[in-house]
Coordinates of C-alpha atoms in Angstrom, one line a residue:
M23 CA 2.7 22.9 30.3
A24 CA -0.4 22.7 32.6
G25 CA -2.4 24.8 30.1
V26 CA -1.4 22.6 27.2
A27 CA -2.2 19.5 29.2
S28 CA -5.7 20.8 30.1
N29 CA -6.3 21.8 26.5
L30 CA -5.3 18.3 25.4
I31 CA -7.8 16.8 27.8
A32 CA -10.6 19.2 26.7
S33 CA -9.8 18.4 23.0
A34 CA -9.9 14.7 23.7
L35 CA -13.2 15.0 25.4
S36 CA -14.6 17.0 22.6
L37 CA -13.7 14.2 20.1
S38 CA -16.5 12.2 21.8
L39 CA -18.9 14.8 20.5
L40 CA -17.9 14.6 16.9
S41 CA -21.4 13.4 16.2
P42 CA -24.4 13.3 18.5
G43 CA -25.5 9.9 17.1
L44 CA -22.1 8.2 17.4
K45 CA -22.3 5.0 19.5
T46 CA -20.0 4.6 22.5
T47 CA -18.1 1.8 20.9
Q48 CA -17.4 3.9 17.8
I49 CA -16.2 6.8 20.0
N50 CA -13.9 4.5 22.0
N51 CA -12.5 3.0 18.7
H52 CA -12.1 6.5 17.2
H53 CA -14.0 5.8 14.0
P54 CA -11.4 6.5 11.2
V55 CA -13.6 8.6 9.0
A56 CA -14.4 11.0 11.9
V57 CA -10.7 11.2 12.9
A58 CA -9.5 11.6 9.3
S59 CA -12.0 14.4 8.8
L60 CA -10.8 16.3 11.8
Q61 CA -7.2 15.7 10.7
A62 CA -7.9 17.1 7.3
D63 CA -9.6 20.2 8.5
L64 CA -6.9 20.9 11.1
D65 CA -4.2 20.4 8.4
V66 CA -6.0 22.9 6.1
L67 CA -6.0 25.5 8.9
G68 CA -2.2 25.0 9.4
F69 CA -2.4 22.8 12.5
N70 CA -0.1 19.8 12.0
A71 CA -2.5 16.9 12.7
G72 CA -0.4 14.6 10.5
P73 CA -1.5 12.6 7.4
L74 CA -5.0 11.3 7.1
D75 CA -4.6 7.9 8.7
G76 CA -7.8 8.0 10.8
Q77 CA -5.9 7.3 14.0
M78 CA -5.7 9.4 17.1
S79 CA -2.0 10.0 17.4
T80 CA -0.1 12.3 19.7
R81 CA 0.3 14.7 16.8
T82 CA -3.4 14.8 16.3
Y83 CA -4.2 15.4 19.9
Q84 CA -1.5 18.2 19.9
A85 CA -3.1 19.8 16.9
M86 CA -6.5 19.7 18.6
A87 CA -5.0 21.4 21.7
E88 CA -3.4 24.1 19.6
F89 CA -6.7 24.8 17.8
V90 CA -8.5 25.1 21.1
T91 CA -5.8 27.3 22.5
Q92 CA -6.1 29.7 19.6
F93 CA -9.8 29.6 18.8
G94 CA -11.4 28.5 22.1
Q95 CA -14.1 25.9 22.2
S96 CA -17.7 26.5 21.0
P97 CA -20.3 25.6 23.7
S98 CA -22.9 24.7 21.0
Q99 CA -20.8 22.7 18.6
S100 CA -18.5 19.7 18.7
L101 CA -14.9 20.3 18.0
G102 CA -15.3 18.6 14.6
Q103 CA -18.2 20.8 13.7
Q104 CA -16.4 23.9 14.8
V105 CA -13.2 23.2 12.8
S106 CA -15.2 22.2 9.7
Q107 CA -17.3 25.4 9.9
I108 CA -14.2 27.6 10.1
V109 CA -12.7 25.9 7.0
K110 CA -15.9 26.4 5.0
S111 CA -16.1 30.1 6.0
L112 CA -12.5 31.0 5.0
P113 CA -12.0 33.8 2.5
N114 CA -9.5 33.5 -0.3
L115 CA -6.2 33.0 1.6
G116 CA -3.9 33.2 -1.5
T117 CA -0.3 33.4 -0.3
E118 CA -1.3 33.5 3.4
L119 CA -1.6 29.7 3.7
S120 CA 1.0 28.1 5.8
G121 CA 3.5 25.5 4.6
T122 CA 1.7 22.9 6.6
S123 CA -1.6 23.6 4.8
I124 CA 0.0 23.6 1.3
L125 CA 2.0 20.4 2.1
A126 CA -1.2 18.6 3.0
M127 CA -2.9 19.7 -0.2
Q128 CA 0.1 18.8 -2.3
S129 CA 0.0 15.3 -0.9
W130 CA -3.7 14.9 -1.7
L131 CA -3.4 16.4 -5.2
T132 CA -0.4 14.1 -5.9
R133 CA -2.5 11.1 -5.0
W134 CA -5.1 12.2 -7.5
H135 CA -2.4 12.6 -10.1
L136 CA -3.1 16.3 -10.5
Y137 CA 0.1 17.6 -8.9
H138 CA 3.5 16.4 -10.0
G139 CA 5.9 18.8 -8.2
P140 CA 7.8 18.3 -5.0
L141 CA 6.0 17.9 -1.6
N142 CA 7.7 21.0 -0.1
G143 CA 4.9 23.1 1.3
Q144 CA 5.6 25.9 -1.3
S145 CA 3.0 27.4 -3.5
S146 CA 3.9 27.3 -7.2
F147 CA 2.5 27.6 -10.7
A148 CA 2.3 23.8 -10.8
F149 CA 0.4 23.7 -7.5
M150 CA -2.1 26.3 -8.6
Q151 CA -2.6 24.5 -11.9
A152 CA -3.4 21.4 -9.9
I153 CA -5.9 23.4 -7.8
R154 CA -7.7 24.6 -11.0
Q155 CA -7.9 21.0 -12.4
F156 CA -9.2 19.8 -9.0
E157 CA -12.0 22.4 -9.1
R158 CA -12.9 21.2 -12.6
N159 CA -12.9 17.5 -11.6
A160 CA -14.9 18.3 -8.4
G161 CA -17.5 20.3 -10.2
I162 CA -17.0 23.4 -8.1
P163 CA -16.5 27.0 -9.5
V164 CA -13.1 27.3 -11.2
T165 CA -11.8 30.4 -9.3
S166 CA -8.2 29.4 -8.7
Q167 CA -8.8 30.8 -5.2
L168 CA -7.9 29.0 -2.0
D169 CA -11.1 29.9 -0.3
G170 CA -13.5 28.0 2.0
I171 CA -15.4 26.2 -0.9
T172 CA -12.2 24.8 -2.5
L173 CA -10.4 24.0 0.8
A174 CA -13.4 22.2 2.3
T175 CA -14.0 20.2 -0.8
L176 CA -10.3 19.3 -1.0
A177 CA -10.3 18.1 2.6
H178 CA -13.6 16.2 2.2
L179 CA -12.7 14.3 -1.0
A180 CA -9.3 13.5 0.4
V181 CA -11.1 11.7 3.3
I182 CA -13.3 9.9 0.7
T183 CA -10.2 8.7 -1.1
Q184 CA -8.9 7.3 2.2
A185 CA -12.2 5.7 3.1
A186 CA -12.4 3.9 -0.3
H187 CA -8.7 2.8 -0.1
H188 CA -8.9 1.5 3.4
H189 CA -12.5 0.1 3.2
W190 CA -13.7 2.4 6.1
T191 CA -17.4 2.4 6.6
Y192 CA -18.7 5.7 5.2
V193 CA -22.2 7.2 5.3
A194 CA -23.4 9.9 3.0
E195 CA -23.6 13.4 4.3
K196 CA -25.7 16.4 3.2
G197 CA -24.3 17.7 -0.1
D198 CA -22.6 14.5 -1.3
Q199 CA -22.8 13.9 -5.0
M200 CA -22.4 10.6 -6.9
R201 CA -20.0 12.0 -9.4
Q202 CA -17.7 13.6 -6.7
L203 CA -17.5 10.5 -4.6
A204 CA -16.9 8.3 -7.6
W205 CA -14.0 10.6 -8.7
A206 CA -12.5 10.7 -5.2
A207 CA -12.8 6.9 -4.9
G208 CA -11.1 6.4 -8.3
L209 CA -14.2 4.6 -9.8
P210 CA -16.0 5.2 -13.1
L211 CA -19.3 6.9 -12.4
S212 CA -21.3 4.0 -13.9
Q213 CA -19.6 1.5 -11.6
F214 CA -20.1 3.7 -8.5
E215 CA -23.8 4.1 -9.3
S216 CA -24.2 0.3 -9.8
L217 CA -22.8 -0.2 -6.3
N218 CA -25.2 2.4 -4.7
T219 CA -28.7 1.7 -6.0
L220 CA -30.6 1.9 -2.7
H221 CA -32.3 5.2 -3.9
G222 CA -31.8 4.9 -7.6
N223 CA -29.1 7.4 -8.8
L224 CA -29.4 9.5 -5.6
L225 CA -27.6 9.4 -2.3
W226 CA -29.6 10.0 0.9
V227 CA -28.2 11.4 4.1
G228 CA -27.2 8.4 6.4
Q229 CA -27.0 5.9 3.5
V230 CA -24.0 3.6 3.7
V231 CA -21.8 4.2 0.7
N232 CA -20.3 1.2 -1.1
F233 CA -16.9 1.6 -2.9
S234 CA -16.7 -2.0 -3.9
A235 CA -18.9 -5.1 -4.3
T236 CA -17.6 -6.5 -1.0
T237 CA -16.6 -3.6 1.2
P238 CA -15.4 -4.9 4.6
S239 CA -15.5 -2.3 7.4
K240 CA -12.2 -1.5 9.0
T241 CA -11.7 0.6 12.0
H242 CA -7.9 0.5 12.0
P243 CA -6.3 1.6 8.7
S244 CA -2.9 0.5 7.4
S245 CA 0.1 2.6 8.1
Q246 CA -0.1 4.4 4.8
S247 CA -1.8 7.7 5.3
V248 CA -3.2 10.7 3.5
R249 CA -5.0 13.7 4.9
Q250 CA -8.5 14.5 3.9
H251 CA -12.0 15.5 5.2
P252 CA -15.5 14.1 4.2
A253 CA -18.7 15.9 3.2
T254 CA -21.2 13.4 1.9
T255 CA -25.0 12.5 1.8
A256 CA -27.0 9.3 2.7
P257 CA -30.4 7.9 4.0
N258 CA -31.8 8.3 7.5
N259 CA -31.6 4.6 8.7
R260 CA -28.5 5.0 10.7
T261 CA -29.1 2.2 13.3
T262 CA -25.6 0.6 13.4
S263 CA -24.0 2.9 10.8
P264 CA -21.3 5.4 12.0
V265 CA -22.2 9.0 11.7
P266 CA -20.0 11.5 9.9
H267 CA -18.1 13.9 12.1
N268 CA -20.0 17.0 11.2
A269 CA -23.4 15.4 11.0
S270 CA -26.3 16.7 13.2
S271 CA -29.3 14.9 14.6
S272 CA -31.4 17.4 12.8
V273 CA -30.0 16.7 9.3
P274 CA -32.9 16.2 7.0
S275 CA -33.4 12.9 5.2
T276 CA -33.3 14.4 1.7
P277 CA -31.5 13.1 -1.3
S278 CA -28.4 14.9 -2.6
Q279 CA -28.2 16.3 -6.1
N280 CA -25.9 15.0 -8.9
V281 CA -23.2 17.2 -10.3
S282 CA -22.0 17.3 -13.9
T283 CA -18.4 16.6 -13.0
P284 CA -16.2 14.9 -15.6
A285 CA -15.3 11.4 -14.5
P286 CA -11.6 11.2 -13.5
S287 CA -9.1 8.5 -14.0
S288 CA -9.8 5.4 -11.8
A289 CA -6.2 5.2 -10.7
I290 CA -5.5 6.3 -7.2
F291 CA -1.8 6.2 -6.5
S292 CA 1.0 4.3 -8.1
N293 CA 4.5 5.6 -8.3
I294 CA 8.0 4.4 -7.4
Q295 CA 8.5 4.3 -3.7
P296 CA 11.7 6.0 -2.5
I297 CA 13.6 4.4 0.4
A298 CA 14.8 7.1 2.8
A299 CA 15.4 10.8 3.4
F300 CA 19.0 12.0 3.7
V301 CA 19.6 15.2 5.7
V302 CA 23.0 16.9 5.8
Y303 CA 23.3 19.3 8.8
N304 CA 25.1 22.6 8.4
P305 CA 27.5 21.8 5.6
S306 CA 30.3 24.1 4.6
R307 CA 30.6 26.1 1.4
K308 CA 33.1 23.5 0.1
V309 CA 30.7 20.6 0.7
L310 CA 27.9 22.5 -1.0
R311 CA 30.0 23.4 -4.0
A312 CA 31.0 19.7 -4.4
L313 CA 27.4 18.6 -4.0
L314 CA 25.9 21.0 -6.6
Q315 CA 28.6 20.1 -9.1
A316 CA 28.1 16.3 -8.6
Q317 CA 24.3 16.7 -9.0
K318 CA 24.9 17.9 -12.6
S319 CA 25.6 14.3 -13.3
F320 CA 22.9 13.0 -10.9
P321 CA 20.1 15.6 -11.3
H322 CA 17.5 13.4 -9.7
D323 CA 19.5 12.7 -6.5
L324 CA 18.2 15.6 -4.5
I325 CA 18.6 15.7 -0.7
D326 CA 17.6 17.7 2.3
V327 CA 20.1 20.4 3.5
A328 CA 19.7 21.9 6.9
V329 CA 21.2 25.3 7.4
T330 CA 21.0 28.0 10.1
G331 CA 19.5 31.4 9.5
L332 CA 22.9 33.0 10.4
W333 CA 24.6 30.9 7.7
A334 CA 22.0 31.9 5.2
V335 CA 22.5 35.6 6.0
N336 CA 26.3 35.3 5.6
H337 CA 26.1 33.2 2.4
P338 CA 23.2 34.6 0.3
Q339 CA 24.7 33.5 -3.0
Y340 CA 25.0 29.9 -1.9
M341 CA 21.5 30.0 -0.6
K342 CA 20.2 31.1 -4.0
L343 CA 22.2 28.3 -5.8
L344 CA 20.8 25.8 -3.3
A345 CA 17.3 26.9 -3.8
Q346 CA 17.7 26.8 -7.6
S347 CA 19.1 23.2 -7.5
G348 CA 15.9 21.6 -6.2
N349 CA 17.4 20.3 -3.0
E350 CA 15.0 20.8 -0.1
I351 CA 16.2 23.6 2.3
I352 CA 15.3 23.1 6.0
T353 CA 16.4 25.1 8.9
S354 CA 18.1 24.1 12.1
G355 CA 17.4 27.3 13.8
Y356 CA 19.1 30.7 13.6
T357 CA 22.3 30.0 15.5
G358 CA 22.2 26.2 15.5
I359 CA 22.1 25.9 19.2
S360 CA 20.1 22.9 20.4
L361 CA 16.5 24.1 20.7
N362 CA 16.0 21.6 23.6
Q363 CA 18.2 23.8 25.7
L364 CA 16.2 27.1 25.2
P365 CA 13.2 28.5 26.9
A366 CA 10.0 28.9 24.9
W367 CA 10.7 32.5 23.9
G368 CA 14.2 31.5 22.8
V369 CA 12.8 28.8 20.5
R370 CA 10.3 31.1 19.0
Q371 CA 13.0 33.7 18.3
E372 CA 15.4 31.2 16.8
I373 CA 12.7 29.8 14.4
A374 CA 11.3 33.2 13.5
W375 CA 14.7 34.7 12.7
A376 CA 15.8 31.6 10.8
K377 CA 12.6 31.5 8.7
R378 CA 13.0 35.2 7.8
A379 CA 16.7 34.8 6.9
I380 CA 16.1 31.9 4.6
Q381 CA 13.0 33.5 3.0
T382 CA 14.9 36.7 2.4
T383 CA 17.9 35.0 0.8
T384 CA 16.0 32.4 -1.3
G385 CA 12.5 33.8 -1.7
I386 CA 11.2 30.5 -0.2
A387 CA 10.0 30.1 3.4
P388 CA 11.2 26.9 5.0
V389 CA 8.5 24.5 6.2
F390 CA 10.6 22.0 8.2
V391 CA 12.8 22.5 11.3
S392 CA 15.3 19.7 12.1
Q393 CA 18.4 19.3 14.2
P394 CA 20.7 16.3 14.8
S395 CA 19.2 15.6 18.2
T396 CA 15.6 14.5 18.7
F397 CA 13.3 17.3 19.7
D398 CA 11.5 17.2 23.1
Q399 CA 7.7 17.1 22.8
S400 CA 7.5 20.6 24.2
I401 CA 9.8 21.9 21.4
T402 CA 7.8 20.1 18.7
S403 CA 4.6 21.8 20.0
L404 CA 6.2 25.2 19.9
I405 CA 7.4 24.6 16.3
D406 CA 3.9 23.4 15.3
G407 CA 2.5 26.6 16.9
L408 CA 4.7 28.6 14.5
N409 CA 3.0 26.8 11.6
M410 CA 6.2 24.9 10.8
I411 CA 6.9 21.2 11.1
A412 CA 9.5 19.6 13.4
M413 CA 11.2 16.5 12.0
S414 CA 13.9 14.6 13.8
P415 CA 16.3 12.1 12.2
N416 CA 15.6 8.4 13.0
V417 CA 19.3 7.7 12.9
M418 CA 22.3 10.0 13.0
I419 CA 25.7 9.3 11.4
S420 CA 28.5 11.1 13.1
S421 CA 31.7 9.2 12.3
S422 CA 35.0 10.9 12.3
S423 CA 35.3 10.7 8.5
W424 CA 33.0 10.1 5.6
S425 CA 32.4 6.5 4.6
T426 CA 30.4 5.8 1.4
N427 CA 29.8 2.2 2.4
L428 CA 28.6 3.1 5.9
V429 CA 26.1 5.8 4.8
T430 CA 24.9 3.7 1.9
S431 CA 24.2 0.8 4.3
M432 CA 22.4 3.0 6.7
L433 CA 20.1 4.5 4.0
L434 CA 19.3 1.0 2.6
S435 CA 18.5 -0.4 6.0
H436 CA 16.2 2.5 7.2
E437 CA 13.4 2.4 4.7
D438 CA 10.9 5.4 4.8
Q439 CA 13.0 7.0 7.6
I440 CA 15.2 10.0 8.0
V441 CA 19.0 9.4 8.1
G442 CA 21.0 12.5 9.1
T443 CA 24.7 13.2 9.1
T444 CA 27.1 15.8 10.3
D445 CA 29.8 14.2 8.1
Y446 CA 29.7 14.7 4.4
P447 CA 31.6 14.0 1.2
Q448 CA 34.2 16.8 0.8
S449 CA 34.8 16.5 -3.0
V450 CA 32.9 16.0 -6.2
E451 CA 34.5 12.6 -6.6
Q452 CA 33.2 11.5 -3.2
W453 CA 29.7 12.7 -3.9
D454 CA 29.8 10.9 -7.3
S455 CA 30.9 7.7 -5.6
F456 CA 28.1 8.0 -3.1
F457 CA 25.4 8.6 -5.7
K458 CA 26.7 5.7 -7.9
A459 CA 26.7 3.3 -4.9
L460 CA 23.0 4.2 -4.2
Q461 CA 22.1 4.0 -7.9
S462 CA 23.3 0.4 -8.1
H463 CA 20.6 -0.4 -5.5
Q464 CA 17.9 1.5 -7.4
F465 CA 17.7 3.8 -4.4
V466 CA 15.5 6.9 -4.6
F467 CA 15.7 9.8 -2.1
L468 CA 12.7 10.8 -0.2
T469 CA 12.2 14.4 0.9
L470 CA 11.0 15.3 4.4
G471 CA 7.7 16.3 2.7
Q472 CA 7.2 12.8 1.5
I473 CA 8.2 11.3 4.9
W474 CA 5.5 13.6 6.5
A475 CA 2.9 12.7 3.9
N476 CA 3.5 9.0 4.4
G477 CA 3.1 9.3 8.1
A478 CA 6.5 7.9 8.9

């Protein structure tokens, strides 16, 4: 752990170098645009920095440490510049992207109303369709390739969306375009141009970008988060303006060019908000049979099912049915033994074997690892290092027998949280009763992917 601790310190210190012109007060306050930009780039690279909330959390520090451990630290660049440059130089990764990377992009594309599938970290036809539409909207080459240009633009415009939504102060960077920023902010181009007339219809490097007529500056965003990374342009009178994370003191004060990007919808995000995620840990074949039968009458009531890799190997037919049903499959390890009790090599082995077993039986690689007990921080770090995401339940139900009233009450009282259980309905009738009870409260299930994207 000493190595990890020293890397955490080195990463934290490098954050102060995100931009040479950043004032001390802005460094101490961790300016949200700079932090969100770093979070977005780390997420694209598969380091789990969390959603783009612009706040330096333990998860963000840990992602920085993992990056430094794997790539080292450039002596001539800040950490933000180094991460950003790696993202921009990526070749077409295709199916090589990790579940963490895809999950981040799914959350951004969902917010832009381009992706309408589940937030599960899995590539799909719907996901690639959304990527193509994004490329059209952003005015970049429509290649359908997950390369540096597409990934960097995704991350950058995701941060712009957050900046506009949370009223963060944002200054234009080299390469920013009116049409791109207007689209990401959810504004008609004409309205965006009318708000930014300092240099006519051009943005200059260092120019403060206005997203509304009265744009108050916030350094602490609300709890709702989305991951993204900026890449804009503005004028050279920075004085008290914060500097973008990848800006350099030698950036020329030149205007950016406009792009002929079609103006998108002005809507940013508006859909029904589910209440909680429900995870059943290691259910039996009987329980799964009853669940899948009941869901024929309640097709939208999909839950999270945690299975071991060993169970998947022994029950391949059930795994296929579970994958086809739309329920989110997560793993609790290969044998199910508590990961907190294992040495580092044992944790890596458990997760690697479980991932391979589930992918072999379903064709889908699991993204999330979860067990009934809360993971130690060291275990969470090991799981992140394997490009998977550790998620522990906020509350566990382990009564001696199933109680619809008890579980319904727990779900309704733990909004935006994870409720887990090792006790389950044993029959179709019990599952029916459970779903009906929740339906009467207009309850909607969250997936772990949605919990992650919301930053809960």
